[in-house]
mmCIF file of C-alpha atoms in Angstrom:
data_model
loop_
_atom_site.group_PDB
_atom_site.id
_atom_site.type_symbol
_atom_site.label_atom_id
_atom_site.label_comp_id
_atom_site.label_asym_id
_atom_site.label_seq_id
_atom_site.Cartn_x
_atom_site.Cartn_y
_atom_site.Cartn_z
ATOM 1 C CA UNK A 1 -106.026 6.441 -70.221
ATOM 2 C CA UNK A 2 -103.449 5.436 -72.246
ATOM 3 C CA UNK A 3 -100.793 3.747 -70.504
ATOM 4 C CA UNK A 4 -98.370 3.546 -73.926
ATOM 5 C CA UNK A 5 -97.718 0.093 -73.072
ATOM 6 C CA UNK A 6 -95.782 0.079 -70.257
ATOM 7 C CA UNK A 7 -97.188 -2.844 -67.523
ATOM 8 C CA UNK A 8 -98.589 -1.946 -64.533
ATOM 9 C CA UNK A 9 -97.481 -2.427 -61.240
ATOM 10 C CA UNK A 10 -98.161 -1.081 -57.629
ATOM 11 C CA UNK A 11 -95.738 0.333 -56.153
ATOM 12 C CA UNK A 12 -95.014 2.607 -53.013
ATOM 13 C CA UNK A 13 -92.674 5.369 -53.969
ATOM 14 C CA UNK A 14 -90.990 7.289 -50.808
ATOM 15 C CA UNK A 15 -90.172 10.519 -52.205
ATOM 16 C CA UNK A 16 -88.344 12.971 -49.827
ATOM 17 C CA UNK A 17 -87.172 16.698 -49.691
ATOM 18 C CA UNK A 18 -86.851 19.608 -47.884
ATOM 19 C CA UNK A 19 -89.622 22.353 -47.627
ATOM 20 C CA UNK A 20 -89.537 24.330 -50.471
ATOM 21 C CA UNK A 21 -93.008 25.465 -51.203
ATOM 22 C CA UNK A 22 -93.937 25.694 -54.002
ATOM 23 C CA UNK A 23 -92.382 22.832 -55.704
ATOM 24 C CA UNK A 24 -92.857 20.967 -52.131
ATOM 25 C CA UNK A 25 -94.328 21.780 -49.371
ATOM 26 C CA UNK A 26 -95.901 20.447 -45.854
ATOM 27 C CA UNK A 27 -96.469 16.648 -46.445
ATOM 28 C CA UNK A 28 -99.311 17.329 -43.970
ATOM 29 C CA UNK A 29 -100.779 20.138 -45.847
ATOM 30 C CA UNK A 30 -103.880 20.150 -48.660
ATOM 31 C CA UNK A 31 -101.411 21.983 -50.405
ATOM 32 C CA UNK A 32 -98.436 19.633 -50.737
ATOM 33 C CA UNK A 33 -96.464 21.135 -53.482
ATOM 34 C CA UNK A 34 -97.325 21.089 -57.075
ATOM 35 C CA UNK A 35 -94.488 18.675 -57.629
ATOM 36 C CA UNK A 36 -95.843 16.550 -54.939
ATOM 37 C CA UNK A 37 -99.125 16.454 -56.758
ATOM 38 C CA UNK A 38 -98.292 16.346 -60.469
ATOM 39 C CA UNK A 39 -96.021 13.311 -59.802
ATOM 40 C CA UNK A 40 -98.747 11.574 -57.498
ATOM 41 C CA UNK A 41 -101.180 11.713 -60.097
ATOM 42 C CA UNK A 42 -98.530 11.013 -62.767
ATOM 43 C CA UNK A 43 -97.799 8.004 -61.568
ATOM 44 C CA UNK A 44 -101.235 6.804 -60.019
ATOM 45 C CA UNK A 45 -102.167 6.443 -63.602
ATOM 46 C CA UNK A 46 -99.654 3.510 -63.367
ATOM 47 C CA UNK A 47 -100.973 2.162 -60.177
ATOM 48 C CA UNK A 48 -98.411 3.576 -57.791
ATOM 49 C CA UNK A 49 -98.593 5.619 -54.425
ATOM 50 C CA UNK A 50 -96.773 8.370 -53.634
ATOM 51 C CA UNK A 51 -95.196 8.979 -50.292
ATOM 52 C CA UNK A 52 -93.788 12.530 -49.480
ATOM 53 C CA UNK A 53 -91.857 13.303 -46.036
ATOM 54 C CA UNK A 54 -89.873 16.514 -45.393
ATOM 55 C CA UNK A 55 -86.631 16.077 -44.649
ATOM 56 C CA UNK A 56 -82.918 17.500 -44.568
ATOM 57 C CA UNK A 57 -81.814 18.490 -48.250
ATOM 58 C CA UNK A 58 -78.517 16.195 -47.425
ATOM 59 C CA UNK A 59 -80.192 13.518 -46.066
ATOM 60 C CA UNK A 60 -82.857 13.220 -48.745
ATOM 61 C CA UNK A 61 -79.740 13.318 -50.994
ATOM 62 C CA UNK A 62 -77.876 10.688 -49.135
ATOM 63 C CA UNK A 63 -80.745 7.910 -48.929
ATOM 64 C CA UNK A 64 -81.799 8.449 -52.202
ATOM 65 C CA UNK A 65 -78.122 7.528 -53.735
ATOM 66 C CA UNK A 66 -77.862 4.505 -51.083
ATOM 67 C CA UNK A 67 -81.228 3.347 -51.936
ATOM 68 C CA UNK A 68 -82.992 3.567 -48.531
ATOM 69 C CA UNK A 69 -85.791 6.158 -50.366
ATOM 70 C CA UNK A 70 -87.091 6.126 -53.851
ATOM 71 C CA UNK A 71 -85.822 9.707 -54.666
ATOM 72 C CA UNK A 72 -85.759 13.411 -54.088
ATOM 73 C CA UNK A 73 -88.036 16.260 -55.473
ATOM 74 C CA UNK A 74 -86.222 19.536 -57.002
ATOM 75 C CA UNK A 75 -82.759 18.763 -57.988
ATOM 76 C CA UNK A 76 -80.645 19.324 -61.324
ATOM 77 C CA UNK A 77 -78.595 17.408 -63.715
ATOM 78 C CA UNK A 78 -75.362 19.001 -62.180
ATOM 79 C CA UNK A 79 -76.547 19.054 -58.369
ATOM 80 C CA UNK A 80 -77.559 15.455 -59.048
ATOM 81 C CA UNK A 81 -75.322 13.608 -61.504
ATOM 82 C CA UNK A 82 -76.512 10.057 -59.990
ATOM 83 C CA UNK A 83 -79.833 10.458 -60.010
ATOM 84 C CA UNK A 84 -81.650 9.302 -62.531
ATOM 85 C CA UNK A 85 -84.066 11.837 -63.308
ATOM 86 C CA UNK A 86 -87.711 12.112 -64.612
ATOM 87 C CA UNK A 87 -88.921 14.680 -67.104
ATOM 88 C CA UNK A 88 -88.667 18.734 -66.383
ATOM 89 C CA UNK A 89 -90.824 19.514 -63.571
ATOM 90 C CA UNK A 90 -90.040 23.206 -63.163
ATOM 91 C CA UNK A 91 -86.991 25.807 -63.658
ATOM 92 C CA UNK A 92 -84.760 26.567 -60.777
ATOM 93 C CA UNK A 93 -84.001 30.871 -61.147
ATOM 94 C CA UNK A 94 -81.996 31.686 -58.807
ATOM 95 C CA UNK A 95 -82.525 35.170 -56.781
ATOM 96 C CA UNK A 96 -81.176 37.350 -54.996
ATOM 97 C CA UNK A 97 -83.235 39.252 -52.337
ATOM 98 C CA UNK A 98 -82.863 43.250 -50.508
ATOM 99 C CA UNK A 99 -84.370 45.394 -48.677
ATOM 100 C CA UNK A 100 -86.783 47.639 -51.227
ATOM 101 C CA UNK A 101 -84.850 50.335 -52.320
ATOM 102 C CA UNK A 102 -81.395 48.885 -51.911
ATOM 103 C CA UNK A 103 -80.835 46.184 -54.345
ATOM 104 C CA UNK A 104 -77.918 46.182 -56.185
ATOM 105 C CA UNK A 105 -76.134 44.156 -59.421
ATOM 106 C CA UNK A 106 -73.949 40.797 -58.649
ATOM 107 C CA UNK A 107 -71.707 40.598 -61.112
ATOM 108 C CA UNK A 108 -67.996 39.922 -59.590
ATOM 109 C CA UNK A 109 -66.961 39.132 -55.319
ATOM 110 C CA UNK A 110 -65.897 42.962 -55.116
ATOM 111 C CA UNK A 111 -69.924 43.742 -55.472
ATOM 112 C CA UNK A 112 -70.353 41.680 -52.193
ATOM 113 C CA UNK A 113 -68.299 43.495 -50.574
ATOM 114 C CA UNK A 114 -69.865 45.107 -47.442
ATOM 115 C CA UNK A 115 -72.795 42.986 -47.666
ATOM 116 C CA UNK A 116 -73.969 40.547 -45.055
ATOM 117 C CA UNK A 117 -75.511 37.175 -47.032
ATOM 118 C CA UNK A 118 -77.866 35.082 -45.091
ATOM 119 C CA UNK A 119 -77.257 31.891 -46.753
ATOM 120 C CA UNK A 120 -78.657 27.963 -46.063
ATOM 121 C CA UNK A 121 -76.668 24.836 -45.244
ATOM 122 C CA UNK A 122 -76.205 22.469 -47.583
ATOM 123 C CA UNK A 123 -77.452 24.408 -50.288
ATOM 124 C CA UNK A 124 -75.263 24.833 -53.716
ATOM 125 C CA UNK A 125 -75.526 27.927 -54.906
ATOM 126 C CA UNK A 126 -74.096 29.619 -58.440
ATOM 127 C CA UNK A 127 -70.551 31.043 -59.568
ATOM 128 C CA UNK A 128 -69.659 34.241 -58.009
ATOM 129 C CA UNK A 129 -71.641 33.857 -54.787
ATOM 130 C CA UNK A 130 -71.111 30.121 -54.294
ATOM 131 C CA UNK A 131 -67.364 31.203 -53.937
ATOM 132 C CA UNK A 132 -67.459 33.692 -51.849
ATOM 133 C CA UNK A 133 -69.990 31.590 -49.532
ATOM 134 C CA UNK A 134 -67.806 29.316 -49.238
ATOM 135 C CA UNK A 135 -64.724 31.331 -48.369
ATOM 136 C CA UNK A 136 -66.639 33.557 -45.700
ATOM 137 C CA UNK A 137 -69.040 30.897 -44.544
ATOM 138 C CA UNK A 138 -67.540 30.772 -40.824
ATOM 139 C CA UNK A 139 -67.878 34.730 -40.766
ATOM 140 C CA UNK A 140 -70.483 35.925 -39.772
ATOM 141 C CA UNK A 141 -69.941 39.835 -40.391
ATOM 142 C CA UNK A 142 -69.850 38.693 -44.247
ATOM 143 C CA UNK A 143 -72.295 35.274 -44.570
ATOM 144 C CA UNK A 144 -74.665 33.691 -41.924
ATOM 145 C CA UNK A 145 -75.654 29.931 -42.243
ATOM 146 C CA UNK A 146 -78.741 28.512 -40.723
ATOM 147 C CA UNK A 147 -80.363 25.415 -41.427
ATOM 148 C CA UNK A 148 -84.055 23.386 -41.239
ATOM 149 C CA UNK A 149 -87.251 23.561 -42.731
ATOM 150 C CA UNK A 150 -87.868 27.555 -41.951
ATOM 151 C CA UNK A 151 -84.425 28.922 -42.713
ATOM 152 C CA UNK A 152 -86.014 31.014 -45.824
ATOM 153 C CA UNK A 153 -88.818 32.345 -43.457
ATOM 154 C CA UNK A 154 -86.160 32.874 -41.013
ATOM 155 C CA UNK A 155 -83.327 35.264 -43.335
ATOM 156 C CA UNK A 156 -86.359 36.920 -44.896
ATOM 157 C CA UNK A 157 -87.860 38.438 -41.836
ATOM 158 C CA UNK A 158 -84.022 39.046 -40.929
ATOM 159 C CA UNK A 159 -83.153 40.579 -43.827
ATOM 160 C CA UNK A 160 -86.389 42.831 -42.648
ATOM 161 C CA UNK A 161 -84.841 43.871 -39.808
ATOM 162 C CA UNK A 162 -81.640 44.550 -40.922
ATOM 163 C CA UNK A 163 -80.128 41.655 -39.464
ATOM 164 C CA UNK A 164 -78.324 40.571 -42.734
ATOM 165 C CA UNK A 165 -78.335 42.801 -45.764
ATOM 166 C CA UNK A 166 -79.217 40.227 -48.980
ATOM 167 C CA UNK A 167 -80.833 36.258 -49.030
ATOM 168 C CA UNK A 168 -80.604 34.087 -52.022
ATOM 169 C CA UNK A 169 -82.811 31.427 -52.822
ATOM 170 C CA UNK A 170 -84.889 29.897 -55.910
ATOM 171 C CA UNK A 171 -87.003 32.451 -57.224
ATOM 172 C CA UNK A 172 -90.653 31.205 -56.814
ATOM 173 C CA UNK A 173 -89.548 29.870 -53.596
ATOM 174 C CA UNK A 174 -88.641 33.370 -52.721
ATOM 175 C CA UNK A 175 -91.789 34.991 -53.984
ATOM 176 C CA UNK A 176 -94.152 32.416 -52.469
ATOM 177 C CA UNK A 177 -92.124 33.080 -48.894
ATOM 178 C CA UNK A 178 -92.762 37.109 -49.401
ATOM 179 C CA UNK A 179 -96.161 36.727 -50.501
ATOM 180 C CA UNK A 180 -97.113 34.287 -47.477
ATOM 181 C CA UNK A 181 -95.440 36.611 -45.128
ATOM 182 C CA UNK A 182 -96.847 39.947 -46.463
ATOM 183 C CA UNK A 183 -93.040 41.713 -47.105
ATOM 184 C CA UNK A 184 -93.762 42.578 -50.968
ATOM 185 C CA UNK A 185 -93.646 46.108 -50.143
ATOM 186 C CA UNK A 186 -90.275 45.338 -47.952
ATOM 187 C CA UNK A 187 -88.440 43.331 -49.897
ATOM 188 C CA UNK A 188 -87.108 42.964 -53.518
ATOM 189 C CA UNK A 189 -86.134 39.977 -55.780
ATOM 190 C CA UNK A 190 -84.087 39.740 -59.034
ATOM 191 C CA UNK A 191 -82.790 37.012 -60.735
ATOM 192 C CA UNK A 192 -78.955 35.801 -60.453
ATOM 193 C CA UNK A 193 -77.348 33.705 -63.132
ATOM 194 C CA UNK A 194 -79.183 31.103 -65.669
ATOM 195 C CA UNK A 195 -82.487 29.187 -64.742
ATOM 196 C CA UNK A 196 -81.868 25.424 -64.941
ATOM 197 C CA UNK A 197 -84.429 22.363 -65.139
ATOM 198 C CA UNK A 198 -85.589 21.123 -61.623
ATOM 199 C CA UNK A 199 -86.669 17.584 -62.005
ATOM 200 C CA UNK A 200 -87.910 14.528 -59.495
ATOM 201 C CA UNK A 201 -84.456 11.968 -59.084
ATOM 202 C CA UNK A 202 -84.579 8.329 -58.785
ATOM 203 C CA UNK A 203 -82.175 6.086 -56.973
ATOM 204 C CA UNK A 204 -79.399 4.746 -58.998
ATOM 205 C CA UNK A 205 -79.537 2.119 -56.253
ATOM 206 C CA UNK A 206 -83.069 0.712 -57.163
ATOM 207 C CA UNK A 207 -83.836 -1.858 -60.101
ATOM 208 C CA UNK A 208 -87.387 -0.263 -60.677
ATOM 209 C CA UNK A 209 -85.958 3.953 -60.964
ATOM 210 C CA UNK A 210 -85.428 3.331 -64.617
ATOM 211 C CA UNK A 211 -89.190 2.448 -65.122
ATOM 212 C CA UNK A 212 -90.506 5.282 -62.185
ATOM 213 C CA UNK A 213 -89.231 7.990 -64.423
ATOM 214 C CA UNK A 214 -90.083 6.611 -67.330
ATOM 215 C CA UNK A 215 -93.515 6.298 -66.017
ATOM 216 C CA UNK A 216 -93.025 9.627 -64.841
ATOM 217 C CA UNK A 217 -92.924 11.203 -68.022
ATOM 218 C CA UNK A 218 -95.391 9.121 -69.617
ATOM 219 C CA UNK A 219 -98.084 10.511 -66.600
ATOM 220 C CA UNK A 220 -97.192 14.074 -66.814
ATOM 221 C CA UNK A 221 -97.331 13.968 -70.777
ATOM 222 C CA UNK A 222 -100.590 12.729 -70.065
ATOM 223 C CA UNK A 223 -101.658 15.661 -67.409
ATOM 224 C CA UNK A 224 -100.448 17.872 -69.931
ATOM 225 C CA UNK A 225 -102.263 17.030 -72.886
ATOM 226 C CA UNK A 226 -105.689 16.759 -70.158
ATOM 227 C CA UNK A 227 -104.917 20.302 -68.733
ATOM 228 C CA UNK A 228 -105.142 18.541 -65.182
ATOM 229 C CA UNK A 229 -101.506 19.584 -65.420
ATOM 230 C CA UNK A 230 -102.267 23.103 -65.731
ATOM 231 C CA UNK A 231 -104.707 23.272 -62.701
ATOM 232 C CA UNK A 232 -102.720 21.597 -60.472
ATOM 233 C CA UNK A 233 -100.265 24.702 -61.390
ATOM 234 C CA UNK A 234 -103.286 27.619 -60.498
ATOM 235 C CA UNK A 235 -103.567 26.025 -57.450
ATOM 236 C CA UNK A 236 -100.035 27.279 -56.440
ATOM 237 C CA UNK A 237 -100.213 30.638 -58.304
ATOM 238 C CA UNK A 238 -98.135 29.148 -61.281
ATOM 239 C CA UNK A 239 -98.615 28.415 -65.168
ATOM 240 C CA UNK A 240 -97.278 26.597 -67.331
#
């Protein structure tokens, strides 16, 4: 393959993240995450290894920036201003999820009114309902915060039982979650606000990040244009 004249090197690259299936997954799984396995074989073709551990979301930030991991899978040029990032990996939609039957338009705080919000720690989430998270995160009549690796599972089947009346998350995130837990008939998804580029981040702290995304974009151009891109997609339910 052609390498476009960039030398070769091994490396180990520790890549960390949250579960967040599809993008990534259980490190443990045959099913990593399609971001977990495009930039693998990306950057094998370069004679690196790939290391992917779940993690905190904060944490992963945090070590990445100091320089004590490689970098994080699924962030954004405004969630990560630092970072330096590889090429677009995926789009993150936000979504907003009801009960079937019940789902309503987010336009302004007054149409959140009387709604209970299951939202995740450490999460950043857009305009309208970023504010009022904030503002009525230590209320729980208005917005619950849990945290760890199941916290979607956990304020979907919630939202199920009419524990909490609307969850937000990225959309094929959400949709994956509903379709491994067998609520499509339960629950309903639309998209809130604009879809953004989600992208693998390197450590501003590390000589070599420069080169991994580089490299990075070189190997998926290269995935691409073999259509081993495209399958690695299928095997998550996802296209190109």
């Amino acid at each position: 393959l052609l390498l476009l004249g960039t030398p070769v090197s091994a490396d180990v690259i520790d890549l960390r993240a949250d579960a967040w299936c599809p993008f990534n997954c259980d490190p443990a799984s045959d099913q990593p995450g399609y971001m977990v396995e495009v930039a693998q074989e990306a950057l094998a073709l370069f004679g690196h290894e790939v290391r992917y551990t779940s993690m905190t979301w904060s944490r992963s930030l945090s070590q990445a920036l100091s320089g004590d991991i490689t970098g994080v899978i699924g962030t954004d040029q405004e969630e990560s201003p630092d970072l330096i990032l590889g090429p677009p990996m995926g789009n993150y939609q936000e979504a907003v999820v009801f009960r079937a039957g019940e789902a309503r338009s987010i336009a302004t705080a007054e149409d959140l009114e009387g709604i209970r919000i299951g939202a995740i720690l450490d999460y950043e989430y857009n305009t309208v309902i970023a504010a009022y998270v904030a503002e009525n995160a230590r209320n729980p009549e208005r917005v619950q915060m849990i945290g760890g690796d199941d916290a979607l599972k956990r304020n979907l089947q919630k939202l199920k039982a009419g524990r909490i009346d609307m969850a937000i998350d990225e959309r094929s995130v959400v949709t994956y979650m509903i379709d491994q837990l067998g609520l499509q008939d339960d629950l309903q998804v639309a998209n809130y606000g604009e879809a953004t580029e989600l992208h693998i981040g390197f450590s501003p702290a590390l000589e070599a990040s420069a080169l991994y995304a580089q490299q990075l974009t070189e190997g998926v151009a290269q995935l691409k244009a073999s259509g081993r891109y495209g399958e690695i997609l299928k095997r998550y339910g996802l296209t190109e």
